[in-house]
Structures are given as structure tokens and as C-alpha cells.
């Protein structure tokens, strides 16, 4: 990786730890032993915020940081092919997963975690490339003004559209209406229901992907700060993170913090928190003892997509083959508390995924899309 002045860019070593923490937490919250879930490990019902609500936007931020670290680079057909392939691959993985869970094309869920990852990657990479300045050698150099402007524009547009186009209820919000109109209720999240039981919204729908772009764009800006001045970047990122948190909280009375709508206030709050966690991760790896203790998260972080896919497959197998119910029952018999037993089951799945990834990591085998 080359910095803008032609010298090697310092590696942001804490990025793998930061991304690994988000993946480990994804696995932990997605594979409980039962429906007995402690509130910090569950999403907010509607308006509000829990620690679990930070996981997905933090992963998007990590995606942005990685994208930012890959510049400057030559813009050619190979680069556009790479962007298109990664976008398509992420969306295809999501659709393949949906068909595995429910092999029913007529009711295939078009949206979800992987499609949102693909769209966010493809769109932000395109924005970054098209707004970059070119040097004499045809290499693209990111422009922070353009990226910051794009992030602000997506958040302001989404806020305005949502405020003028409906209300912020499950059945009355514009994002849900757009998704229902474009693909129909049979192709959106079947649990996104209103009080009457009608399917009305998708938490990873198409329209609510617009503000999620800001999480990625702000991650790119963090990478740019790091590459420009690694010694001062952590201070800049921390200050920016605190400012974003404050703006998100200040906006909340008018545009509530809501993960399922991915409101602009939610995007700002989670981008700020992600920035602070990134700073903490970078600082943590500078202490040898802490770095050693965090090594498992580096394994998750360097094989994030594979780790998440493995957890989904294990979770599905557990439900269909019955070992989830069996494992939960055994754990509850040992500890007594059903909430603790459910958590311990999820922790066990997380450790199983780590055990699968570890030998691959030692051999340098990492899934790269």
C-alpha cells in the first residue's frame, strides 16, 4: 500500500481486531440457545439502542476503513471488475443463504445482511473512485471533501425523505413503503410486522441502505486520517467520533435512533461509537500482553466473511438436527438459569467457529472476495 507521497503507508493493525470483535459479536448474538436473550444481546424493539445494534454498522465502518487503506490505486477495467465482482458475490451469498433456509423462489427475501454489505461496498467504492483526483500516472487519490459531502448528503436526503414521506412507525415509514412497492411483501423480511401482524418493513431494505452508506464513507475518512498522519490520527478520529455521537443524540428528538429504519441519527451515533472502538483497538494492540489476549479476534477479523458464514450454517444445522435444543437443555441443567444457558450455547458456537478458523489462519488461508 502506498501513501499519497509515495512512501509505504503504515498498517492499521487494530483494524483486524476491530473487525474481529464485530464478527465475534455477530456470531454471539445470532446463535443463542433459545429465545431467552439478555437485552444487551438483542436489538431494540423499535426506537432505541442496545449494544447489539452497534455490531452491523461497526462492520460497515471497518469495511470503509479497509477500502480507504487500499487507495491510491490505478483506476482501470480491472478495478471496476473487482468492485463489480465483490458486490455481486456478497449479494449472491445472501440470496444463497436465503434459499438454503427457505428453498422457495416465490418468497425469496431479496434484502438482508449480505446484500446490504454488497450494495454498501459497491456504491461507496464507486463514489470514492468517481470523486477521486487523478495523478499523472492515472492513480486515484481520495478527496476527503467529496466523501464527507457524500456522507452528509445521504443522511440529509434520507432524513428529509423520511420526514416528508410518512411517519416513523413500522407501517407508516417511507422506507418500508418503498420496499413493499418495489418487491412486494413476499420478498421482504417476514418478521418485519406491524401491530396487526402485516409484513410492512425490512430492516435491511433497499431505501434504508442509503444512510448506511454514511457508515462506510466515514470509515474511509478514518483511514485517510490514519494514512496522512498516523501519530495524530487517533486523536482526530476520537474527537470526530465524539462529535458524531453528540450530533446523532441531538438529532434524535426529531429523527429517532432506530436500527431497523437505519435513521440518520442512528448512522451518526454508530459511526461515532465505531470510531472510538477503532481507536481503542489500535491502542490495545500496542501493548504486547493485550495484543496477545486479543489474538482470537484477529483470527475472526482476517476471515470475517467465512467466520460469519460458518456460524450461520452451524446455527441452521443446530435447529434442523436438534442439537441446539439438546445443547440448551443440557446447559440449563448445569447452570439452572435459562438466560445464562442460552448465552453459553452462543458462546460455545463462537468457540467452535474460532476452532475451525484457527488452523486456516495459521496456514494463511483467508477467504477473499
Coordinates of C-alpha atoms in Angstrom, one line a residue:
X1 CA 0.0 0.0 0.0
X2 CA 1.4 3.4 -0.9
X3 CA 0.6 6.6 0.7
X4 CA -0.1 9.7 -1.3
X5 CA 3.5 10.9 -1.0
X6 CA 4.8 7.6 -2.4
X7 CA 6.0 6.2 0.8
X8 CA 4.6 3.0 2.3
X9 CA 1.5 3.6 4.4
X10 CA 1.7 2.3 8.0
X11 CA -0.6 -0.6 8.5
X12 CA -3.6 0.0 10.8
X13 CA -3.0 -3.1 12.8
X14 CA -6.0 -2.6 15.1
X15 CA -8.4 -2.9 12.1
X16 CA -8.3 -6.7 12.2
X17 CA -9.0 -6.7 15.9
X18 CA -11.8 -4.2 15.5
X19 CA -13.4 -6.2 12.6
X20 CA -12.9 -9.4 14.5
X21 CA -14.7 -8.1 17.6
X22 CA -17.7 -7.2 15.4
X23 CA -17.7 -10.7 13.8
X24 CA -17.4 -12.5 17.1
X25 CA -20.3 -10.4 18.4
X26 CA -22.4 -11.1 15.3
X27 CA -22.0 -14.9 16.0
X28 CA -22.7 -14.5 19.7
X29 CA -26.0 -12.6 19.2
X30 CA -27.1 -14.7 16.2
X31 CA -26.8 -18.2 17.7
X32 CA -28.5 -18.2 21.1
X33 CA -29.6 -21.5 22.6
X34 CA -33.2 -20.3 22.9
X35 CA -35.4 -17.2 22.8
X36 CA -34.2 -16.3 26.4
X37 CA -31.8 -13.4 25.4
X38 CA -30.3 -10.8 27.7
X39 CA -31.3 -7.3 26.5
X40 CA -27.7 -6.2 25.6
X41 CA -27.5 -9.2 23.2
X42 CA -30.8 -8.3 21.4
X43 CA -31.8 -5.5 19.1
X44 CA -34.0 -2.6 20.3
X45 CA -37.7 -3.5 19.6
X46 CA -38.1 -0.3 17.5
X47 CA -36.9 3.2 18.6
X48 CA -33.9 3.0 21.0
X49 CA -30.5 1.4 21.1
X50 CA -28.7 -1.6 22.6
X51 CA -25.1 -2.7 22.3
X52 CA -26.2 -5.3 19.7
X53 CA -27.4 -2.5 17.4
X54 CA -23.8 -1.3 17.0
X55 CA -22.5 -4.5 15.5
X56 CA -23.6 -4.3 11.9
X57 CA -22.8 -0.6 11.5
X58 CA -19.4 -1.1 13.1
X59 CA -18.7 -3.8 10.5
X60 CA -19.6 -1.4 7.8
X61 CA -17.2 1.2 9.3
X62 CA -14.5 -1.5 9.2
X63 CA -15.3 -2.1 5.5
X64 CA -14.8 1.6 4.9
X65 CA -11.5 1.7 6.7
X66 CA -10.2 -1.2 4.6
X67 CA -11.5 0.4 1.4
X68 CA -9.8 3.7 2.3
X69 CA -6.5 1.9 3.0
X70 CA -6.5 0.5 -0.5
X71 CA -6.0 3.9 -2.1
X72 CA -4.3 5.4 -4.0
X73 CA -4.7 2.9 -6.8
X74 CA -4.9 2.8 -10.6
X75 CA -8.4 3.1 -12.0
X76 CA -8.8 0.7 -14.9
X77 CA -11.0 -2.0 -16.1
X78 CA -9.5 -4.5 -13.6
X79 CA -10.5 -2.2 -10.7
X80 CA -14.1 -1.8 -11.9
X81 CA -14.3 -5.6 -12.4
X82 CA -13.1 -6.1 -8.9
X83 CA -15.7 -3.8 -7.5
X84 CA -18.5 -5.4 -9.5
X85 CA -17.4 -8.9 -8.6
X86 CA -17.2 -8.3 -4.9
X87 CA -20.6 -6.5 -4.9
X88 CA -22.2 -9.4 -6.9
X89 CA -20.5 -12.1 -4.7
X90 CA -21.8 -10.6 -1.4
X91 CA -25.4 -10.3 -2.8
X92 CA -25.2 -13.8 -4.2
X93 CA -24.1 -15.2 -0.8
X94 CA -27.1 -13.6 0.8
X95 CA -29.5 -15.0 -1.7
X96 CA -27.9 -18.4 -1.5
X97 CA -28.3 -18.3 2.3
X98 CA -32.0 -17.3 2.0
X99 CA -32.6 -20.2 -0.4
X100 CA -30.9 -22.6 1.9
X101 CA -33.1 -21.5 4.8
X102 CA -36.3 -21.5 2.7
X103 CA -35.9 -23.0 -0.8
X104 CA -38.8 -21.0 -2.2
X105 CA -38.0 -18.6 -5.0
X106 CA -41.5 -17.2 -4.9
X107 CA -40.8 -15.9 -1.4
X108 CA -37.1 -15.2 -1.6
X109 CA -36.0 -12.4 0.6
X110 CA -34.1 -10.0 -1.6
X111 CA -32.6 -8.0 1.2
X112 CA -30.5 -8.9 4.2
X113 CA -27.1 -8.6 5.8
X114 CA -25.0 -9.8 2.8
X115 CA -27.0 -7.8 0.1
X116 CA -26.6 -4.7 2.2
X117 CA -22.9 -5.3 2.6
X118 CA -22.6 -5.8 -1.2
X119 CA -24.6 -2.6 -2.0
X120 CA -22.8 -0.5 0.5
X121 CA -19.4 -1.7 -0.8
X122 CA -20.3 -1.3 -4.4
X123 CA -21.9 2.2 -4.0
X124 CA -19.2 3.7 -1.7
X125 CA -16.4 2.3 -3.8
X126 CA -18.0 3.9 -6.9
X127 CA -18.4 7.2 -5.1
X128 CA -14.8 7.1 -3.9
X129 CA -13.4 6.3 -7.4
X130 CA -15.5 8.8 -9.3
X131 CA -14.8 11.7 -6.9
X132 CA -11.1 11.0 -6.6
X133 CA -8.4 13.1 -8.2
X134 CA -6.1 11.5 -10.7
X135 CA -2.3 12.0 -10.7
X136 CA -0.1 11.9 -13.8
X137 CA 0.2 8.1 -13.6
X138 CA -3.6 7.6 -13.6
X139 CA -3.7 6.7 -9.9
X140 CA -6.8 7.8 -7.9
X141 CA -6.3 9.8 -4.7
X142 CA -9.3 10.1 -2.4
X143 CA -10.7 13.6 -1.7
X144 CA -12.0 13.9 1.8
X145 CA -14.2 16.9 1.0
X146 CA -16.1 14.8 -1.6
X147 CA -16.5 11.8 0.7
X148 CA -17.6 13.9 3.7
X149 CA -20.0 15.8 1.4
X150 CA -21.4 12.5 0.1
X151 CA -21.9 11.2 3.7
X152 CA -23.7 14.4 4.7
X153 CA -25.9 14.3 1.6
X154 CA -27.1 10.8 2.1
X155 CA -28.0 11.5 5.7
X156 CA -29.8 14.8 4.9
X157 CA -31.6 13.3 2.0
X158 CA -32.8 10.3 4.0
X159 CA -34.0 12.4 6.9
X160 CA -35.9 14.8 4.6
X161 CA -37.5 12.0 2.6
X162 CA -38.5 10.0 5.7
X163 CA -39.9 13.1 7.4
X164 CA -41.9 14.2 4.4
X165 CA -42.9 10.8 3.0
X166 CA -44.5 9.2 6.1
X167 CA -44.0 8.7 9.8
X168 CA -41.6 6.7 11.8
X169 CA -43.9 3.7 12.7
X170 CA -43.4 0.2 11.3
X171 CA -46.4 0.5 9.0
X172 CA -46.1 4.2 8.1
X173 CA -42.5 4.8 7.2
X174 CA -41.3 5.6 3.7
X175 CA -38.5 3.0 3.6
X176 CA -41.0 0.2 4.2
X177 CA -43.4 1.6 1.6
X178 CA -40.6 1.8 -1.0
X179 CA -39.5 -1.8 -0.3
X180 CA -43.1 -3.1 -0.4
X181 CA -43.8 -1.2 -3.7
X182 CA -40.6 -2.4 -5.4
X183 CA -40.5 -6.1 -4.5
X184 CA -43.7 -6.9 -2.6
X185 CA -44.2 -8.2 0.9
X186 CA -43.3 -11.7 -0.2
X187 CA -39.7 -10.7 -0.8
X188 CA -39.0 -8.7 2.4
X189 CA -38.3 -9.8 6.0
X190 CA -41.2 -12.0 7.2
X191 CA -40.7 -10.8 10.8
X192 CA -41.0 -7.1 9.9
X193 CA -44.6 -6.8 11.0
X194 CA -46.9 -4.1 12.4
X195 CA -49.2 -4.5 15.4
X196 CA -51.8 -6.2 13.2
X197 CA -49.4 -8.8 12.0
X198 CA -48.9 -7.5 8.5
X199 CA -45.5 -7.6 6.9
X200 CA -44.6 -4.0 6.4
X201 CA -40.8 -3.4 6.6
X202 CA -37.3 -4.9 6.1
X203 CA -34.5 -3.8 8.5
X204 CA -32.0 -4.3 5.6
X205 CA -34.3 -2.9 2.9
X206 CA -33.2 -1.0 -0.2
X207 CA -34.2 2.5 0.8
X208 CA -32.7 2.3 4.3
X209 CA -29.4 1.3 2.7
X210 CA -28.9 5.0 1.7
X211 CA -27.9 6.2 5.2
X212 CA -25.9 3.1 5.8
X213 CA -23.5 4.3 3.1
X214 CA -22.5 7.1 5.5
X215 CA -21.1 4.5 7.9
X216 CA -18.8 3.2 5.2
X217 CA -17.9 6.7 3.9
X218 CA -17.0 7.8 7.4
X219 CA -14.8 4.7 7.8
X220 CA -13.0 5.7 4.6
X221 CA -12.3 9.2 6.1
X222 CA -10.8 7.5 9.2
X223 CA -8.5 5.6 7.0
X224 CA -7.5 8.8 5.2
X225 CA -6.7 10.4 8.5
X226 CA -4.5 7.4 9.5
X227 CA -2.6 7.5 6.3
X228 CA -2.0 11.2 6.4
X229 CA -0.6 11.3 10.0
X230 CA -0.7 8.0 12.0
X231 CA 0.6 9.7 15.2
X232 CA -2.2 12.3 15.3
X233 CA -4.9 10.3 13.5
X234 CA -6.2 8.6 16.7
X235 CA -6.8 11.9 18.3
X236 CA -8.6 13.2 15.2
X237 CA -10.8 10.1 14.9
X238 CA -11.6 10.1 18.6
X239 CA -12.7 13.8 18.5
X240 CA -14.7 13.2 15.4
X241 CA -16.3 10.2 17.0
X242 CA -17.4 12.2 20.0
X243 CA -18.8 14.9 17.7
X244 CA -20.7 12.4 15.6
X245 CA -22.2 10.8 18.8
X246 CA -23.3 14.3 20.0
X247 CA -24.9 15.2 16.7
X248 CA -26.7 11.9 16.5
X249 CA -28.1 12.2 20.0
X250 CA -29.1 15.9 19.3
X251 CA -30.9 14.8 16.2
X252 CA -32.8 12.0 18.0
X253 CA -35.8 14.0 19.2
X254 CA -36.7 14.8 15.5
X255 CA -35.4 11.7 13.8
X256 CA -35.4 8.9 16.5
X257 CA -32.5 6.5 16.8
X258 CA -33.7 3.3 15.1
X259 CA -31.7 0.5 13.8
X260 CA -34.5 -1.1 11.8
X261 CA -35.1 2.2 9.9
X262 CA -31.3 2.9 10.0
X263 CA -32.2 6.5 10.7
X264 CA -29.7 9.3 10.1
X265 CA -29.3 9.8 13.9
X266 CA -28.6 6.1 14.2
X267 CA -25.9 6.2 11.4
X268 CA -24.2 9.2 13.1
X269 CA -24.3 7.6 16.6
X270 CA -23.0 4.3 15.4
X271 CA -20.3 5.9 13.2
X272 CA -19.1 7.8 16.2
X273 CA -19.0 4.8 18.5
X274 CA -17.3 2.8 15.8
X275 CA -14.6 5.4 15.5
X276 CA -14.0 5.3 19.3
X277 CA -13.8 1.5 19.2
X278 CA -11.4 1.6 16.3
X279 CA -9.1 4.0 18.3
X280 CA -9.3 1.7 21.3
X281 CA -8.4 -1.3 19.2
X282 CA -5.4 0.4 17.6
X283 CA -4.2 1.5 21.1
X284 CA -4.8 -2.0 22.5
X285 CA -2.5 -3.8 20.1
X286 CA 0.4 -1.6 21.1
X287 CA 0.5 -3.4 24.5
X288 CA 2.1 -6.8 24.0
X289 CA 0.0 -8.5 26.7
X290 CA -3.3 -7.1 25.5
X291 CA -2.4 -7.9 21.9
X292 CA -1.8 -11.5 22.8
X293 CA -5.1 -11.6 24.7
X294 CA -6.9 -10.2 21.6
X295 CA -5.4 -12.7 19.2
X296 CA -8.6 -14.7 18.7
X297 CA -10.3 -11.5 17.5
X298 CA -7.6 -11.1 14.9
X299 CA -8.4 -14.6 13.6
X300 CA -12.0 -13.6 13.3
X301 CA -11.1 -10.3 11.7
X302 CA -8.9 -11.8 9.0
X303 CA -11.5 -14.3 8.0
X304 CA -14.6 -12.3 8.7
X305 CA -16.9 -13.5 5.9
X306 CA -16.0 -17.1 6.3
X307 CA -16.5 -17.0 10.1
X308 CA -19.9 -15.5 9.7
X309 CA -21.0 -18.0 7.1
X310 CA -19.8 -20.9 9.2
X311 CA -21.8 -19.5 12.2
X312 CA -25.0 -19.3 10.0
X313 CA -24.5 -22.9 8.8
X314 CA -23.9 -24.2 12.3
X315 CA -26.9 -22.4 13.6
X316 CA -29.1 -23.7 10.9
X317 CA -27.9 -27.2 11.4
X318 CA -28.5 -26.9 15.1
X319 CA -32.1 -26.0 14.6
X320 CA -32.8 -28.6 11.9
X321 CA -30.9 -31.5 13.5
X322 CA -32.0 -30.8 17.1
X323 CA -28.6 -30.3 18.8
X324 CA -29.5 -26.7 19.6
X325 CA -32.4 -27.7 21.8
X326 CA -30.3 -30.6 23.2
X327 CA -27.4 -28.4 24.0
X328 CA -29.5 -25.7 25.6
X329 CA -31.3 -28.3 27.7
X330 CA -28.0 -29.7 28.9
X331 CA -26.6 -26.3 29.7
X332 CA -29.7 -25.3 31.5
X333 CA -29.5 -28.4 33.6
X334 CA -25.9 -27.5 34.6
X335 CA -26.4 -23.8 35.3
X336 CA -30.1 -23.5 36.1
X337 CA -30.6 -20.0 34.6
X338 CA -32.2 -20.3 31.1
X339 CA -30.8 -16.9 30.1
X340 CA -27.3 -17.9 31.1
X341 CA -27.7 -21.3 29.4
X342 CA -28.8 -19.6 26.1
X343 CA -25.7 -17.3 26.3
X344 CA -23.4 -20.2 27.0
X345 CA -24.7 -22.0 24.0
X346 CA -24.0 -19.0 21.8
X347 CA -20.5 -18.7 23.3
X348 CA -19.9 -22.4 22.5
X349 CA -20.8 -21.8 18.9
X350 CA -18.5 -18.8 18.7
X351 CA -15.7 -21.0 20.1
X352 CA -16.4 -23.8 17.6
X353 CA -16.2 -21.3 14.7
X354 CA -12.9 -20.0 16.1
X355 CA -11.6 -23.6 16.3
X356 CA -12.4 -24.1 12.7
X357 CA -10.8 -20.8 11.6
X358 CA -7.6 -21.1 13.7
X359 CA -5.8 -23.8 11.6
X360 CA -6.8 -22.0 8.4
X361 CA -5.4 -18.8 9.8
X362 CA -2.1 -20.4 10.8
X363 CA -1.8 -21.7 7.2
X364 CA -2.5 -18.2 5.8
X365 CA -5.9 -19.3 4.3
X366 CA -8.3 -16.4 4.3
X367 CA -11.5 -16.0 2.2
X368 CA -11.0 -13.0 0.0
X369 CA -13.9 -12.0 -2.2

